[in-house]
Amino acid sequence: MTEANRPAWHSLSVEEVFGELSSSCDGLASDTARQRLQEFGPNELQKGHAISAWRILRDQFKNVLLLILLVATALSVATGHGTEAIVISVIVSFAVGLGFYQEYRAERAMEALQQMAAPTATVVRDGREQQLAARDLVPGDVILLKAGDRVPADSRLTEAVNLQTDEAPLTGESVPIEKQTAPIAGAEIASGDRTNIAFAGTTVTYGRGRAVVVATGMSSEFGKIAEMLQGIDQTPTPLQQSLDRVGRTLAVTALGVVIVIVALGLWRRAETQQTVVELLLFGIALAVAVVPEALPAVVTVSLAIGVRRMIKRNALVRRLAAVQTLGSTTVICSDKTGTLTKDEMTVRQLYAAGCTFEVSGAGYEPEGQFSAAGEVVDPPAHLLELLSAGVLASDARLIREGEGRWEVRGDPTEGALIAVALKAGLHKTQLETLMPRLDEIPFSSDAKRMTTFHQADDGLVAYVKGAPDLLLQSCRTLLTDQGEIALDDARCAEIIEENRRMAESALRVLAIARQHRASRDSVSDGLTLLGLVGMIDPPRPEAREAVRTCAGAGIKVVMITGDHPVTARAIACDLGILTSGRLITGAELDELGDDSLQSAVDDVQVYARVSPAHKLRIVGAMQTRGHVVAMTGDGVNDAPALRKADIGVAMGITGTDVTKEAADMTLIDDNFASIVAAVEEGRGIFGNIKKYLMYLLSANLGEIGLIA
């Protein structure tokens, strides 16, 4: 089955998928699987044509300056100037060796991508479950998935029980995606919207599922990214291009010097009695003097010093020339999750008893204040009840790691509930000691709620958290500072409006309710609503100032994310990225031709719901418009665009190995502000190199003029 005639698996029913693949719920027969393995090949990423070490070494000598210096070395040896020959040889060897090392390391990006493949898989073959090497999977195989598994191949889900997968490395989604089995209309939709497909290389975070393999190896979404990586050639940096131009200019100048000196010598030959060979050697010697042989050493030392200074500012540079590229950057294309935001879900707003409370602080750090109507307040009793319920109805744990960093073990949404409770002085361990959990009804994608039962003084208490629109239907009363009151139509309308307002602000909203003297049968109705909780992956506080600094320095900041347009717009407006420009989605990009995109890139400030191929097009269009583009990213989906950009910037904490290998620079702290600091260093280094070059050229040209 070729790419051209492959159906849109997400749009087909389960029965149609099995029919297309000639498979069934019992999986394939072993003989059929062996035949398909011969037809489709192993389920692994193929390496592109490897560039030999010899070719990488040979390419280092395409630099005009180095060729002129090699000529200078040969002439120095011919004229008996051994010391000069040795010095120039050391400079050339150092420059060639450094370039060879950098390019040889860049070839490791594909190896890192291959390591992300799942080593084994649980497969149904011949009607029974068995463990197989993931490389032996073929289209039509039925696989089983459970929490903690890495998905071994692109698969159409046939069964999903509370199944959630972490697709951040592939699509950039900041929270796990709930999976389902129903067909999805539309042939061409973004990967993040194909909720009935489990993608190779993603991880199951919750629940379990069953799926039929529809694409393996290079036909999977990961394979398409690998193919993109193989097809991208790294372009010279602005510094390398500038030095090449200088080299060509010097070569022409040197040739002109030779011609002039030899011509003058021939004209005065009767007086000087010099031979043609002597005149030629003298002309060539002066021509070599045009070349500032110290320039490669000056450039290398300047860049090396810059690298050391950048490390102190949390930027780790892999390629020396990338240091200066930062100084020439005109556009920074930034991923959202983890770079502009904390990549830590944070409760921003709480709604209880008709009052909205704002919560300060960002991330899982349990530091912040509660405010109402613009004034800082202590959480009232009914708000503490809401916070306690959120903690008790959660399975996650908040742990303080080394260097004081707080991390969540479990679902990020539940981690946010625990963090906001800690800001109010409520500790999970203490609450669980006072009200131990006795039973639970796990979250289900149908009911969209989770219920836990706890021992209290007056019997069993149930705490329920879930989707507001569904949970509200089960509530009959509302908790206020005066106690429980009837939840009439007017109050319901007010709560629905508050839920809508929070959602339009890109907040993920949960409703939390309780029931005294509860049982498993009674919690479907008669609940008391405690309130609403609105959370988001918040912008980094320092990112706003960094965006303003970029604007002041003439650098445009563009957000490119696979996340939902509503979320992207809210974050971009908050940071000051989306001002007078516009937001477009991946679907709208597909409708634009290359010429139209090139015309639009100067006006667009946010790209949402984009794929890896979209990111490549965006970067290419900007480069065509004459921009020097820096691209940031952390997921595998960012790797092709990072390789394509003039400078790729990977995240050191959340970034995958693939991203780091494809990038030129890694941010140790995953902070957008560190990019701005690196740009500042790069501009300073470029200025220093220009001063060195002017000094060296002026000295050399002065000597030539004097002798000539």
XYZ file of C-alpha atoms in Angstrom:
708
model
C 0.000 0.000 0.000
C 1.611 3.232 -1.176
C 1.322 6.691 0.400
C -0.833 7.866 -2.496
C -3.583 5.250 -2.116
C -3.476 4.931 1.677
C -6.916 5.777 3.156
C -7.494 8.355 5.879
C -7.583 5.818 8.705
C -9.085 8.234 11.238
C -12.168 8.742 9.025
C -12.984 5.018 8.747
C -14.987 2.895 11.176
C -13.238 0.065 13.000
C -14.897 -2.501 10.720
C -13.755 -0.601 7.601
C -10.173 -0.428 8.913
C -10.075 -4.187 9.502
C -11.517 -4.693 6.024
C -8.908 -2.473 4.348
C -6.088 -4.288 6.157
C -7.552 -7.792 5.761
C -7.270 -8.269 9.502
C -9.592 -8.953 12.456
C -9.863 -8.610 16.246
C -7.863 -11.866 16.536
C -4.932 -10.294 14.722
C -2.941 -11.707 11.820
C -1.796 -15.247 11.244
C 1.970 -15.730 11.616
C 2.358 -16.695 7.925
C 0.525 -13.552 6.810
C 2.639 -11.405 9.138
C 5.867 -12.882 7.692
C 4.723 -12.106 4.144
C 3.845 -8.532 5.079
C 7.194 -8.054 6.806
C 8.848 -8.932 3.476
C 6.523 -6.501 1.668
C 6.625 -3.506 4.031
C 10.015 -4.039 5.656
C 10.877 -3.819 9.361
C 9.148 -1.286 11.601
C 12.158 0.975 12.079
C 13.465 4.255 10.780
C 15.875 4.027 7.886
C 19.077 5.953 7.837
C 19.634 8.232 4.890
C 22.757 8.108 2.760
C 25.514 8.502 5.315
C 28.090 11.183 4.550
C 31.556 9.703 4.857
C 34.130 11.231 7.157
C 36.373 11.743 4.117
C 33.721 13.822 2.340
C 33.139 15.962 5.449
C 36.901 16.562 5.676
C 37.143 17.383 1.961
C 34.307 19.926 2.215
C 36.250 21.913 4.803
C 38.671 23.036 2.077
C 35.969 24.765 0.020
C 36.619 27.927 2.067
C 38.400 30.526 -0.108
C 40.400 31.953 2.807
C 41.755 28.518 3.709
C 42.798 27.880 0.103
C 44.691 31.182 0.001
C 46.389 30.305 3.294
C 47.419 26.921 1.875
C 49.015 28.743 -1.080
C 50.762 31.005 1.419
C 52.073 27.942 3.271
C 53.469 26.438 0.078
C 55.165 29.729 -0.887
C 56.627 30.117 2.614
C 58.189 26.680 2.343
C 59.467 27.424 -1.197
C 61.126 30.664 -0.086
C 62.646 29.166 3.062
C 60.344 30.843 5.611
C 59.725 27.707 7.701
C 58.430 29.474 10.827
C 55.679 31.275 8.892
C 54.740 28.006 7.170
C 54.372 26.223 10.528
C 52.247 29.010 12.057
C 49.910 29.169 9.050
C 49.662 25.338 8.970
C 48.599 25.267 12.628
C 45.904 27.884 11.951
C 44.587 25.964 8.935
C 44.641 22.618 10.791
C 42.759 24.079 13.743
C 40.037 25.588 11.553
C 39.651 22.413 9.458
C 39.622 20.131 12.522
C 36.988 22.203 14.299
C 34.691 22.302 11.277
C 35.071 18.556 10.726
C 34.184 17.775 14.355
C 31.058 19.946 14.299
C 29.649 18.500 11.064
C 30.463 14.924 12.068
C 28.436 15.361 15.293
C 25.478 16.781 13.364
C 25.002 13.428 11.632
C 23.920 11.878 14.952
C 20.384 13.386 14.843
C 18.964 10.373 13.017
C 20.521 7.954 15.529
C 18.748 9.773 18.373
C 15.448 9.564 16.495
C 15.822 5.806 16.066
C 16.347 5.352 19.809
C 12.833 6.701 20.452
C 11.264 3.609 18.875
C 9.634 1.129 21.266
C 11.812 -2.028 21.665
C 8.940 -4.491 22.244
C 5.170 -4.636 21.820
C 2.253 -6.758 23.041
C 0.702 -8.214 19.877
C -2.258 -10.477 19.147
C -1.247 -13.079 16.543
C -2.887 -16.377 15.773
C -5.572 -15.347 18.270
C -3.238 -15.135 21.302
C -1.248 -12.423 23.043
C 2.536 -12.468 22.705
C 5.536 -10.197 23.142
C 7.363 -9.323 19.918
C 10.169 -6.996 18.915
C 8.573 -3.764 17.713
C 10.600 -3.930 14.491
C 8.587 -7.057 13.500
C 5.197 -5.286 13.506
C 3.331 -4.997 10.198
C 0.129 -3.225 9.081
C -2.844 -5.249 10.264
C -1.252 -6.386 13.535
C -3.445 -5.915 16.619
C -1.564 -4.428 19.597
C -2.462 -3.895 23.264
C -1.626 -0.657 25.067
C -1.507 0.181 28.779
C -0.244 3.027 30.968
C 3.529 3.414 30.684
C 3.803 1.795 27.224
C 5.447 3.540 24.314
C 3.295 3.181 21.207
C 5.284 1.028 18.735
C 3.584 2.063 15.457
C 0.848 4.360 14.134
C -2.352 2.515 15.030
C -6.116 3.002 14.683
C -7.749 2.497 18.081
C -10.440 -0.195 18.236
C -10.898 -0.046 22.013
C -10.079 2.763 24.471
C -10.791 2.560 28.196
C -9.950 5.940 29.745
C -6.969 5.985 27.378
C -4.720 9.065 27.360
C -1.406 9.570 25.551
C 1.348 12.148 25.861
C 1.820 13.543 22.349
C 3.978 16.530 23.308
C 7.078 15.256 21.431
C 5.038 14.867 18.240
C 2.345 17.566 18.254
C 3.391 19.991 21.019
C 0.202 19.482 23.054
C 0.859 20.555 26.656
C -1.538 18.037 28.283
C -2.235 14.319 27.650
C -4.799 13.649 24.919
C -7.967 11.657 25.602
C -8.377 8.916 22.996
C -11.560 7.432 21.553
C -12.571 5.005 18.794
C -15.272 6.784 16.740
C -14.488 7.863 13.153
C -13.493 11.504 12.587
C -14.771 13.264 9.480
C -12.326 14.998 7.167
C -9.464 13.554 5.163
C -6.854 16.211 5.971
C -6.821 17.160 9.660
C -3.937 17.902 12.025
C -2.288 15.052 13.922
C -3.380 16.583 17.226
C -7.036 16.288 16.186
C -6.839 12.596 15.234
C -7.950 11.376 18.630
C -8.650 7.837 17.406
C -5.031 7.290 16.320
C -2.165 6.288 18.637
C 1.084 7.577 17.137
C 4.426 5.788 17.196
C 6.857 7.203 19.761
C 4.164 8.694 22.019
C 3.544 7.377 25.534
C 0.403 6.025 27.176
C -0.118 7.986 30.408
C -3.467 6.578 31.567
C -5.919 3.778 30.874
C -5.617 0.975 28.367
C -6.495 0.298 24.766
C -6.436 -1.998 21.776
C -5.477 -0.913 18.254
C -4.709 -2.161 14.775
C -1.410 -1.068 13.179
C -1.937 1.104 10.089
C 1.570 2.472 9.394
C 5.067 1.296 10.291
C 8.635 2.508 9.852
C 9.091 5.411 7.478
C 5.319 5.503 6.731
C 4.515 6.545 10.322
C 4.344 10.172 11.445
C 7.773 9.757 13.057
C 9.040 8.293 9.789
C 7.840 11.343 7.882
C 9.781 13.548 10.301
C 12.880 11.378 9.799
C 12.498 11.757 6.041
C 12.295 15.525 6.409
C 15.469 15.537 8.517
C 17.318 13.556 5.863
C 16.283 15.972 3.136
C 17.485 19.164 4.832
C 20.962 20.462 4.034
C 22.512 22.828 6.533
C 23.171 26.237 4.996
C 26.254 28.330 5.821
C 25.814 30.781 8.677
C 25.817 34.555 7.974
C 29.363 34.697 9.369
C 30.550 31.926 7.038
C 28.868 33.646 4.103
C 30.504 36.961 5.056
C 33.940 35.364 5.390
C 33.482 33.648 2.025
C 32.682 37.025 0.448
C 35.743 38.534 2.125
C 37.815 35.595 0.870
C 36.642 36.044 -2.717
C 37.315 39.794 -2.542
C 40.804 39.168 -1.167
C 41.472 36.558 -3.853
C 40.555 39.046 -6.578
C 42.663 41.714 -4.850
C 45.613 39.318 -4.574
C 45.374 38.468 -8.260
C 45.270 42.165 -9.082
C 48.408 42.777 -6.970
C 50.262 39.992 -8.807
C 49.307 41.403 -12.207
C 50.251 44.999 -11.267
C 53.584 44.061 -9.642
C 54.636 41.766 -12.472
C 53.601 44.364 -15.069
C 55.596 47.111 -13.308
C 58.561 44.787 -12.949
C 58.535 43.903 -16.639
C 58.309 47.606 -17.534
C 61.362 48.408 -15.336
C 63.145 45.142 -16.063
C 65.990 46.850 -17.935
C 66.869 48.842 -14.792
C 66.375 46.116 -12.158
C 67.802 43.152 -14.101
C 65.172 40.877 -12.446
C 64.098 37.611 -14.023
C 60.448 36.862 -14.745
C 60.482 34.141 -12.044
C 61.788 36.607 -9.450
C 59.132 39.134 -10.410
C 56.433 36.479 -10.213
C 57.602 35.284 -6.778
C 57.746 38.843 -5.495
C 54.231 39.550 -6.794
C 52.843 36.382 -5.257
C 54.528 37.146 -1.921
C 52.844 40.559 -1.845
C 49.543 38.980 -2.859
C 49.748 36.561 0.059
C 50.364 39.529 2.346
C 46.895 40.761 1.411
C 45.411 37.822 3.292
C 45.066 38.393 7.073
C 46.323 34.953 8.095
C 45.410 35.642 11.717
C 41.719 36.055 10.819
C 40.687 32.364 11.232
C 42.401 32.303 14.622
C 40.785 35.597 15.658
C 37.334 34.376 14.598
C 37.766 31.024 16.352
C 39.026 32.569 19.593
C 36.274 35.218 19.594
C 33.575 32.610 19.088
C 35.101 30.302 21.706
C 35.094 33.126 24.267
C 31.476 33.822 23.334
C 30.568 30.178 23.895
C 32.010 30.299 27.419
C 30.140 33.497 28.215
C 26.879 32.057 26.878
C 27.153 28.990 29.119
C 27.053 31.360 32.093
C 23.781 32.701 30.659
C 22.250 29.196 30.286
C 22.901 28.789 26.534
C 25.023 25.818 25.418
C 26.335 26.231 21.844
C 27.295 23.190 19.735
C 28.585 25.021 16.653
C 30.958 27.955 17.092
C 29.648 29.789 14.024
C 26.161 29.694 15.566
C 27.288 32.249 18.163
C 27.516 34.972 15.554
C 24.349 33.824 13.790
C 22.443 34.770 16.926
C 23.764 38.289 16.574
C 22.349 38.497 13.031
C 18.917 37.103 13.939
C 15.930 39.120 12.707
C 13.123 36.673 13.601
C 12.779 34.270 16.545
C 10.215 31.532 15.909
C 9.383 30.142 19.328
C 7.494 27.067 20.400
C 4.907 27.775 23.109
C 4.948 24.890 25.567
C 7.983 24.872 27.835
C 9.707 27.830 26.158
C 7.313 30.748 26.443
C 5.327 28.899 29.107
C 6.311 26.936 32.219
C 5.051 23.571 30.874
C 3.447 23.217 34.315
C -0.334 23.440 34.654
C -1.261 26.217 37.085
C -4.595 27.212 38.630
C -5.259 30.833 37.726
C -8.919 31.312 38.728
C -11.381 29.776 41.193
C -15.122 30.319 41.202
C -17.027 29.578 44.418
C -20.281 30.909 45.911
C -20.706 33.489 43.158
C -17.233 35.000 43.601
C -14.188 34.739 41.323
C -10.793 34.411 43.013
C -7.534 35.124 41.188
C -4.455 33.061 42.141
C -0.916 34.370 41.647
C 2.236 32.333 41.057
C 3.258 30.144 38.134
C 4.063 26.456 37.875
C 4.082 23.850 40.617
C 5.945 26.136 43.032
C 3.451 26.427 45.961
C 3.913 30.168 46.347
C 1.144 32.642 45.558
C -1.747 34.662 46.906
C -5.531 34.674 46.549
C -7.301 37.870 45.595
C -10.917 38.913 45.012
C -12.005 42.180 43.390
C -8.347 43.210 43.186
C -7.608 42.780 46.913
C -5.530 40.032 48.528
C -7.704 37.847 50.777
C -7.409 34.789 52.974
C -9.324 31.866 51.435
C -12.784 31.628 53.075
C -14.111 28.319 54.429
C -16.148 27.408 51.332
C -13.082 28.010 49.107
C -10.936 25.816 51.386
C -13.578 23.088 50.992
C -13.245 23.371 47.188
C -9.435 23.159 47.372
C -9.494 20.204 49.782
C -11.919 18.308 47.552
C -9.651 18.831 44.535
C -6.697 17.356 46.420
C -8.589 14.361 47.837
C -10.032 13.500 44.410
C -6.528 13.385 42.865
C -3.945 10.614 42.503
C -0.947 12.808 41.654
C 1.866 13.732 44.035
C 3.889 16.931 44.197
C 7.548 16.266 45.013
C 10.401 18.653 45.671
C 13.431 17.526 43.692
C 17.050 18.625 43.966
C 17.801 22.357 43.765
C 14.302 23.077 45.090
C 12.437 22.297 41.844
C 8.883 21.024 42.342
C 7.739 18.237 40.030
C 4.470 16.362 39.679
C 4.219 12.584 39.711
C 1.047 11.824 37.813
C -1.452 13.884 35.842
C -0.421 17.573 35.383
C -3.994 18.742 35.984
C -4.099 17.010 39.363
C -0.642 18.414 40.133
C -2.053 21.923 39.626
C -4.862 21.190 42.118
C -2.345 20.052 44.744
C -0.132 23.102 44.158
C -2.985 25.620 44.577
C -4.092 23.870 47.784
C -0.547 24.167 49.149
C -0.731 27.926 48.543
C -3.674 27.905 50.979
C -1.758 25.780 53.501
C -3.537 22.501 52.684
C -1.205 19.462 52.486
C -2.238 16.292 50.695
C -0.762 13.934 53.310
C -2.560 15.698 56.161
C -5.899 15.725 54.311
C -5.581 12.020 53.462
C -4.823 11.252 57.123
C -7.947 13.126 58.274
C -10.144 11.671 55.510
C -8.650 8.404 54.204
C -9.825 7.178 50.804
C -11.928 4.013 51.014
C -13.127 3.582 47.446
C -13.123 5.287 44.050
C -14.777 5.340 40.640
C -11.979 6.022 38.113
C -12.259 8.661 35.430
C -14.031 7.489 32.291
C -14.188 9.209 28.925
C -17.960 8.669 28.816
C -18.871 10.130 32.224
C -15.910 12.580 32.157
C -15.616 12.515 35.945
C -13.646 10.875 38.736
C -15.173 10.076 42.147
C -13.420 9.212 45.404
C -15.037 8.111 48.694
C -13.571 9.143 52.048
C -14.199 8.346 55.690
C -15.678 11.311 57.592
C -17.281 11.807 61.015
C -20.817 11.580 59.593
C -20.143 8.639 57.286
C -18.900 8.324 53.730
C -18.185 11.542 51.776
C -17.796 11.508 47.983
C -15.757 14.094 46.099
C -16.297 14.353 42.347
C -14.286 16.305 39.764
C -15.035 16.460 36.049
C -16.317 18.392 33.046
C -18.497 21.320 34.225
C -21.282 20.875 31.644
C -21.853 17.225 32.611
C -21.199 17.485 36.355
C -23.570 20.432 36.715
C -26.433 18.194 35.551
C -25.909 16.002 38.636
C -25.840 18.892 41.135
C -28.911 20.006 43.081
C -27.373 22.397 45.638
C -24.538 24.938 45.774
C -22.111 25.519 48.663
C -21.895 29.165 49.819
C -20.508 30.952 52.851
C -23.996 30.544 54.372
C -24.106 26.795 53.751
C -25.854 24.790 51.020
C -28.544 26.507 48.954
C -30.755 25.279 46.113
C -29.165 25.374 42.666
C -31.973 27.031 40.688
C -32.027 27.971 37.005
C -30.657 31.476 37.595
C -27.654 30.200 39.541
C -27.079 27.453 36.936
C -27.051 30.070 34.170
C -24.536 32.149 36.149
C -22.224 29.133 36.575
C -22.525 28.195 32.881
C -21.624 31.767 31.911
C -18.598 31.701 34.242
C -17.484 28.401 32.696
C -17.784 29.947 29.217
C -15.796 33.021 30.249
C -12.984 30.906 31.677
C -12.880 28.698 28.571
C -12.686 31.756 26.292
C -9.656 32.858 28.328
C -8.013 29.522 27.303
C -8.396 28.114 30.826
C -9.000 24.401 31.236
C -12.027 24.266 33.561
C -12.927 21.573 36.107
C -16.028 21.440 38.284
C -15.776 19.910 41.778
C -18.706 18.629 43.847
C -19.379 16.581 46.998
C -22.013 14.358 48.555
C -22.387 13.439 52.246
C -23.457 9.926 53.274
C -22.652 8.808 49.745
C -22.584 5.438 48.008
C -21.511 4.252 44.567
C -25.156 4.276 43.464
C -26.062 7.708 44.830
C -23.293 9.869 43.287
C -24.921 10.027 39.863
C -27.346 12.634 41.222
C -27.994 14.898 44.209
C -24.497 16.448 44.406
C -23.496 19.762 45.967
C -21.418 21.945 43.653
C -18.346 23.361 45.405
C -17.096 25.482 42.514
C -15.050 25.758 39.317
C -11.287 25.625 38.873
C -9.629 27.289 35.849
C -6.048 26.363 34.976
C -3.540 26.915 32.191
C 0.103 26.330 31.342
C 1.065 29.936 32.211
C 3.576 32.210 30.452
C 6.981 32.500 32.066
C 7.083 35.809 33.974
C 10.443 36.752 32.442
C 9.235 35.974 28.884
C 7.175 39.184 28.689
C 10.218 41.358 29.309
C 12.255 39.269 26.860
C 9.636 39.806 24.123
C 9.707 43.562 24.788
C 13.513 43.535 24.599
C 13.358 41.780 21.225
C 10.914 44.358 19.891
C 13.235 47.153 21.022
C 16.179 45.470 19.290
C 14.293 45.106 16.007
C 13.758 41.348 16.350
C 10.314 39.938 15.570
C 9.026 37.144 17.845
C 6.647 34.628 16.255
C 4.849 31.819 18.102
C 4.605 28.487 16.246
C 2.730 25.774 18.131
C 0.759 22.601 17.607
C -1.602 23.667 20.385
C -5.208 24.837 19.991
C -5.697 28.323 18.450
C -7.673 29.598 21.473
C -4.830 28.680 23.844
C -2.191 30.042 21.468
C -4.028 33.361 21.089
C -4.450 33.831 24.847
C -0.775 33.178 25.625
C 0.460 35.285 22.688
C -1.703 38.259 23.726
C -0.586 37.913 27.346
C 3.099 37.996 26.314
C 2.711 40.834 23.823
C 3.561 38.670 20.800
C 0.160 39.042 19.124
C -0.365 42.786 18.741
C -1.248 44.186 15.321
C -0.616 40.967 13.403
C -2.801 37.910 12.905
C -3.084 34.233 13.797
C -3.441 31.488 11.206
C -3.843 27.736 11.591
C -2.280 24.771 9.843
C -5.485 24.239 7.863
C -5.271 27.813 6.548
C -1.587 27.287 5.706
C -2.530 24.342 3.502
C -4.668 26.676 1.409
C -1.792 29.130 0.843
C 0.684 28.653 -1.988
C 4.381 29.349 -1.435
C 4.149 32.852 -2.938
C 1.114 33.715 -0.810
C 2.852 32.439 2.328
C 5.949 34.524 1.609
C 3.729 37.589 1.302
C 1.925 36.749 4.553
C 4.823 35.901 6.889
C 5.572 39.526 7.742
C 2.001 40.023 9.034
C 1.452 36.710 10.855
C 2.563 36.635 14.499
C 1.066 33.310 15.649
C 0.777 29.939 13.899
C -1.414 27.347 15.681
C -2.288 23.689 15.106
C 0.680 23.285 12.758
C 2.498 20.104 11.703
C 6.276 19.547 11.226
C 5.843 20.118 7.474
C 4.101 23.445 8.175
C 6.991 24.572 10.376
C 9.447 23.817 7.569
C 7.395 25.890 5.126
C 7.167 28.819 7.543
C 10.922 28.904 8.198
C 11.681 28.560 4.481
C 9.297 31.403 3.592
C 10.932 33.696 6.158
C 14.401 32.889 4.837
C 13.234 33.628 1.295
C 12.110 37.044 2.529
C 15.695 37.674 3.673
C 15.255 36.995 7.391
C 17.852 35.290 9.575
C 15.660 32.851 11.502
C 16.184 31.353 14.957
C 13.796 28.466 15.710
C 13.159 26.979 19.145
C 11.618 23.628 20.008
C 11.612 20.625 22.312
C 9.702 17.854 20.532
C 10.557 15.528 17.680
C 8.054 17.509 15.583
C 10.358 20.538 15.876
C 13.544 18.781 14.685
C 13.188 19.381 10.896
C 12.469 23.099 11.383
C 15.413 23.398 13.799
C 17.710 21.876 11.181
C 16.284 24.155 8.467
C 16.551 27.398 10.476
C 19.671 29.556 10.441
C 20.050 28.624 14.103
C 18.100 25.883 15.854
C 17.585 26.233 19.594
C 16.627 23.136 21.628
C 15.323 22.908 25.182
C 17.759 21.314 27.624
C 15.231 20.101 30.237
C 12.163 19.070 28.227
C 13.850 18.630 24.846
C 14.210 15.200 23.249
C 17.611 13.858 22.163
C 16.494 14.230 18.546
C 15.855 17.937 19.010
C 19.159 18.547 20.773
C 21.120 16.752 18.048
C 19.350 18.686 15.275
C 19.884 22.062 17.003
C 22.863 24.403 17.054
C 22.249 25.590 20.613
C 20.572 24.197 23.735
C 18.927 26.288 26.454
C 19.959 24.799 29.792
C 16.963 26.344 31.599
C 14.357 26.072 28.773
C 13.825 29.817 29.117
C 12.992 32.159 26.242
C 14.782 34.978 28.069
C 18.054 33.041 27.678
C 17.711 33.305 23.881
C 17.562 37.082 24.164
C 20.691 37.062 26.348
C 22.437 34.881 23.750
C 21.450 37.278 20.944
C 23.013 40.106 22.932
C 26.280 38.141 23.229
C 26.180 37.267 19.522
C 25.850 40.885 18.452
C 28.804 41.862 20.601
C 30.966 39.089 19.140
C 30.066 40.030 15.559
C 31.059 43.617 16.289
C 34.416 42.475 17.691
C 35.154 40.310 14.638
C 34.423 43.252 12.317
C 36.841 45.437 14.307
C 39.547 42.748 14.149
C 39.059 42.360 10.393
C 39.300 46.112 9.733
C 42.463 46.322 11.856
C 44.165 43.378 10.148
C 43.244 44.510 6.643
C 44.361 48.094 7.234
C 47.740 46.893 8.564
C 48.294 44.457 5.673
C 47.233 46.901 2.954
C 49.534 49.545 4.476
C 52.488 47.164 4.235
C 51.652 46.283 0.630
C 51.379 49.933 -0.378
C 54.696 50.778 1.255
C 56.621 47.898 -0.363
C 54.942 48.259 -3.758
